[in-house]
Amino acid sequence: MTERDIPIYCGTEALIELVRYCRSRELHRFLLVADENTYQALGQRVEAALDDLGWDVQTVILPGPEVLPDERRIREVLSQAQGQELSYLAVGSGTITDITRYASHCARASFISLPTAPSVDAYTTGGAAVVLGGVKRTIPSHPPTAVFADLQTLCQAPRDMIAAGFGDAIGKFTSLADWNLGTLLLGEPFDPAIANRLRDALL
């Protein structure tokens, strides 16, 4: 699956669309991953919506004021799954998504992204930014099978997280300029199709 094949919904009926999607693919056993804040913001409603249908939902709430995408957190998620065949639900922003992305990849399971803040532009990427051995690296993993973003939750995200997402987006203008410079000065390969897709997304 490529990023362009991923169903993406952003609106006021994200949970309805999530349920519709899961029914269409006969998914009914889940591992929901959140932190204390994102569980309150959206995770609790996701859990209740799936529970009300009689579906099996196991929930991992990663504790603490700051959750890092490191080995300890990844192990917490995998230990809760216990090798069961589950569909993972990432309810959070970049960190929770990357933890879930990498854990589900290790478990050879799929995951669905339910963003709680517009703080990054990488929800549909296939790489997980994780801290392994004290070093932050981007590890090839897999993209989500779908993204369901609740618009009200995104609008109520902390202002600094909204600002971070805006900065992440406009930073792509600089990256395009850097890419052109690298091509002109260092002979780096340049792909006009990818550059045009990025420009289209920014405009």
GROMACS .gro file of C-alpha atoms in nm:
model
  203
    1MET     CA    1   0.000   0.000   0.000
    2THR     CA    2   0.125   0.346  -0.087
    3GLU     CA    3   0.039   0.675   0.080
    4ARG     CA    4  -0.190   0.757  -0.211
    5ASP     CA    5  -0.399   0.441  -0.154
    6ILE     CA    6  -0.484   0.517   0.209
    7PRO     CA    7  -0.846   0.614   0.282
    8ILE     CA    8  -0.844   0.943   0.473
    9TYR     CA    9  -1.143   1.099   0.646
   10CYS     CA   10  -1.138   1.433   0.830
   11GLY     CA   11  -1.467   1.562   0.964
   12THR     CA   12  -1.726   1.544   1.237
   13GLU     CA   13  -1.822   1.178   1.181
   14ALA     CA   14  -1.481   1.015   1.218
   15LEU     CA   15  -1.603   0.746   1.458
   16ILE     CA   16  -1.896   0.657   1.233
   17GLU     CA   17  -1.657   0.626   0.940
   18LEU     CA   18  -1.415   0.419   1.150
   19VAL     CA   19  -1.692   0.173   1.238
   20ARG     CA   20  -1.805   0.156   0.875
   21TYR     CA   21  -1.449   0.087   0.763
   22CYS     CA   22  -1.394  -0.186   1.024
   23ARG     CA   23  -1.722  -0.355   0.933
   24SER     CA   24  -1.635  -0.353   0.565
   25ARG     CA   25  -1.308  -0.531   0.642
   26GLU     CA   26  -1.447  -0.758   0.914
   27LEU     CA   27  -1.220  -0.615   1.183
   28HIS     CA   28  -1.349  -0.670   1.534
   29ARG     CA   29  -1.044  -0.723   1.759
   30PHE     CA   30  -0.834  -0.420   1.843
   31LEU     CA   31  -0.541  -0.292   2.044
   32LEU     CA   32  -0.597   0.077   2.114
   33VAL     CA   33  -0.280   0.273   2.195
   34ALA     CA   34  -0.296   0.618   2.356
   35ASP     CA   35  -0.134   0.827   2.626
   36GLU     CA   36  -0.315   0.984   2.919
   37ASN     CA   37  -0.400   1.302   2.727
   38THR     CA   38  -0.503   1.146   2.397
   39TYR     CA   39  -0.716   0.888   2.573
   40GLN     CA   40  -0.915   1.169   2.730
   41ALA     CA   41  -0.926   1.368   2.407
   42LEU     CA   42  -1.047   1.087   2.180
   43GLY     CA   43  -0.944   0.739   2.289
   44GLN     CA   44  -1.224   0.697   2.541
   45ARG     CA   45  -1.486   0.771   2.273
   46VAL     CA   46  -1.322   0.533   2.026
   47GLU     CA   47  -1.312   0.260   2.290
   48ALA     CA   48  -1.680   0.314   2.380
   49ALA     CA   49  -1.792   0.315   2.016
   50LEU     CA   50  -1.627  -0.020   1.950
   51ASP     CA   51  -1.729  -0.169   2.285
   52ASP     CA   52  -2.093  -0.081   2.215
   53LEU     CA   53  -2.079  -0.308   1.911
   54GLY     CA   54  -1.954  -0.598   2.119
   55TRP     CA   55  -1.610  -0.585   1.959
   56ASP     CA   56  -1.298  -0.682   2.154
   57VAL     CA   57  -1.095  -0.373   2.247
   58GLN     CA   58  -0.779  -0.391   2.455
   59THR     CA   59  -0.644  -0.053   2.557
   60VAL     CA   60  -0.288   0.049   2.632
   61ILE     CA   61  -0.260   0.389   2.799
   62LEU     CA   62   0.106   0.489   2.812
   63PRO     CA   63   0.154   0.682   3.138
   64GLY     CA   64   0.364   0.985   3.222
   65PRO     CA   65   0.389   1.352   3.132
   66GLU     CA   66   0.622   1.281   2.839
   67VAL     CA   67   0.599   0.968   2.626
   68LEU     CA   68   0.904   0.888   2.414
   69PRO     CA   69   0.891   0.647   2.118
   70ASP     CA   70   1.160   0.425   2.267
   71GLU     CA   71   1.213   0.055   2.331
   72ARG     CA   72   1.034   0.063   2.667
   73ARG     CA   73   0.713   0.206   2.522
   74ILE     CA   74   0.723  -0.025   2.222
   75ARG     CA   75   0.763  -0.324   2.456
   76GLU     CA   76   0.464  -0.206   2.663
   77VAL     CA   77   0.247  -0.216   2.354
   78LEU     CA   78   0.376  -0.551   2.229
   79SER     CA   79   0.348  -0.713   2.571
   80GLN     CA   80  -0.019  -0.614   2.589
   81ALA     CA   81  -0.084  -0.767   2.248
   82GLN     CA   82   0.073  -1.098   2.357
   83GLY     CA   83   0.105  -1.219   2.000
   84GLN     CA   84  -0.269  -1.205   1.934
   85GLU     CA   85  -0.407  -1.118   1.590
   86LEU     CA   86  -0.525  -0.763   1.652
   87SER     CA   87  -0.578  -0.448   1.450
   88TYR     CA   88  -0.384  -0.167   1.616
   89LEU     CA   89  -0.543   0.176   1.667
   90ALA     CA   90  -0.307   0.471   1.712
   91VAL     CA   91  -0.499   0.740   1.900
   92GLY     CA   92  -0.261   1.033   1.933
   93SER     CA   93  -0.023   1.257   1.749
   94GLY     CA   94   0.323   1.183   1.608
   95THR     CA   95   0.475   0.995   1.902
   96ILE     CA   96   0.182   0.761   1.964
   97THR     CA   97   0.149   0.702   1.591
   98ASP     CA   98   0.516   0.609   1.556
   99ILE     CA   99   0.507   0.378   1.858
  100THR     CA  100   0.199   0.204   1.717
  101ARG     CA  101   0.339   0.200   1.364
  102TYR     CA  102   0.660   0.029   1.475
  103ALA     CA  103   0.495  -0.209   1.723
  104SER     CA  104   0.234  -0.320   1.470
  105HIS     CA  105   0.507  -0.364   1.209
  106CYS     CA  106   0.702  -0.586   1.451
  107ALA     CA  107   0.382  -0.785   1.518
  108ARG     CA  108   0.307  -0.807   1.143
  109ALA     CA  109  -0.028  -0.643   1.208
  110SER     CA  110  -0.205  -0.352   1.045
  111PHE     CA  111  -0.285  -0.024   1.217
  112ILE     CA  112  -0.535   0.258   1.179
  113SER     CA  113  -0.442   0.616   1.263
  114LEU     CA  114  -0.676   0.840   1.463
  115PRO     CA  115  -0.485   1.171   1.496
  116THR     CA  116  -0.558   1.394   1.796
  117ALA     CA  117  -0.356   1.697   1.679
  118PRO     CA  118  -0.248   1.850   1.346
  119SER     CA  119   0.106   1.864   1.480
  120VAL     CA  120   0.287   1.669   1.207
  121ASP     CA  121   0.244   1.595   0.839
  122ALA     CA  122   0.361   1.234   0.857
  123TYR     CA  123   0.052   1.038   0.964
  124THR     CA  124   0.046   0.842   0.638
  125THR     CA  125   0.419   0.778   0.605
  126GLY     CA  126   0.573   0.432   0.617
  127GLY     CA  127   0.869   0.527   0.836
  128ALA     CA  128   0.862   0.526   1.217
  129ALA     CA  129   1.068   0.787   1.403
  130VAL     CA  130   1.176   0.592   1.713
  131VAL     CA  131   1.453   0.610   1.971
  132LEU     CA  132   1.658   0.289   1.971
  133GLY     CA  133   1.970   0.258   2.182
  134GLY     CA  134   1.936   0.624   2.276
  135VAL     CA  135   1.953   0.736   1.912
  136LYS     CA  136   1.654   0.871   1.724
  137ARG     CA  137   1.619   0.702   1.386
  138THR     CA  138   1.359   0.664   1.115
  139ILE     CA  139   1.298   0.293   1.068
  140PRO     CA  140   1.115   0.155   0.762
  141SER     CA  141   0.783   0.021   0.890
  142HIS     CA  142   0.445   0.058   0.723
  143PRO     CA  143   0.175   0.321   0.672
  144PRO     CA  144  -0.168   0.296   0.833
  145THR     CA  145  -0.441   0.120   0.639
  146ALA     CA  146  -0.666   0.423   0.698
  147VAL     CA  147  -0.677   0.759   0.877
  148PHE     CA  148  -0.985   0.891   1.059
  149ALA     CA  149  -0.941   1.241   1.199
  150ASP     CA  150  -1.209   1.390   1.422
  151LEU     CA  151  -1.221   1.759   1.329
  152GLN     CA  152  -1.339   1.879   1.670
  153THR     CA  153  -1.054   1.694   1.842
  154LEU     CA  154  -0.799   1.847   1.604
  155CYS     CA  155  -0.938   2.197   1.663
  156GLN     CA  156  -0.919   2.150   2.040
  157ALA     CA  157  -0.555   2.036   2.036
  158PRO     CA  158  -0.304   2.250   2.230
  159ARG     CA  159  -0.212   2.562   2.038
  160ASP     CA  160   0.158   2.478   2.040
  161MET     CA  161   0.082   2.147   1.866
  162ILE     CA  162  -0.127   2.323   1.602
  163ALA     CA  163   0.158   2.571   1.550
  164ALA     CA  164   0.404   2.282   1.519
  165GLY     CA  165   0.198   2.131   1.239
  166PHE     CA  166   0.183   2.462   1.056
  167GLY     CA  167   0.562   2.492   1.090
  168ASP     CA  168   0.605   2.136   0.966
  169ALA     CA  169   0.404   2.219   0.655
  170ILE     CA  170   0.565   2.551   0.562
  171GLY     CA  171   0.908   2.398   0.623
  172LYS     CA  172   0.850   2.201   0.304
  173PHE     CA  173   0.903   2.523   0.106
  174THR     CA  174   1.255   2.535   0.248
  175SER     CA  175   1.310   2.166   0.180
  176LEU     CA  176   1.220   2.215  -0.185
  177ALA     CA  177   1.470   2.499  -0.209
  178ASP     CA  178   1.734   2.282  -0.037
  179TRP     CA  179   1.664   2.001  -0.282
  180ASN     CA  180   1.711   2.234  -0.579
  181LEU     CA  181   2.036   2.366  -0.434
  182GLY     CA  182   2.161   2.013  -0.375
  183THR     CA  183   2.087   1.930  -0.736
  184LEU     CA  184   2.255   2.242  -0.876
  185LEU     CA  185   2.561   2.238  -0.650
  186LEU     CA  186   2.614   1.871  -0.567
  187GLY     CA  187   2.443   1.684  -0.848
  188GLU     CA  188   2.188   1.519  -0.621
  189PRO     CA  189   1.908   1.338  -0.807
  190PHE     CA  190   1.590   1.543  -0.848
  191ASP     CA  191   1.240   1.406  -0.920
  192PRO     CA  192   1.009   1.674  -1.070
  193ALA     CA  193   0.699   1.458  -1.014
  194ILE     CA  194   0.762   1.434  -0.640
  195ALA     CA  195   0.847   1.804  -0.620
  196ASN     CA  196   0.522   1.893  -0.798
  197ARG     CA  197   0.318   1.672  -0.565
  198LEU     CA  198   0.473   1.849  -0.270
  199ARG     CA  199   0.401   2.193  -0.417
  200ASP     CA  200   0.040   2.092  -0.485
  201ALA     CA  201   0.000   1.983  -0.123
  202LEU     CA  202   0.135   2.317   0.001
  203LEU     CA  203  -0.089   2.534  -0.217
   0.00000   0.00000   0.00000
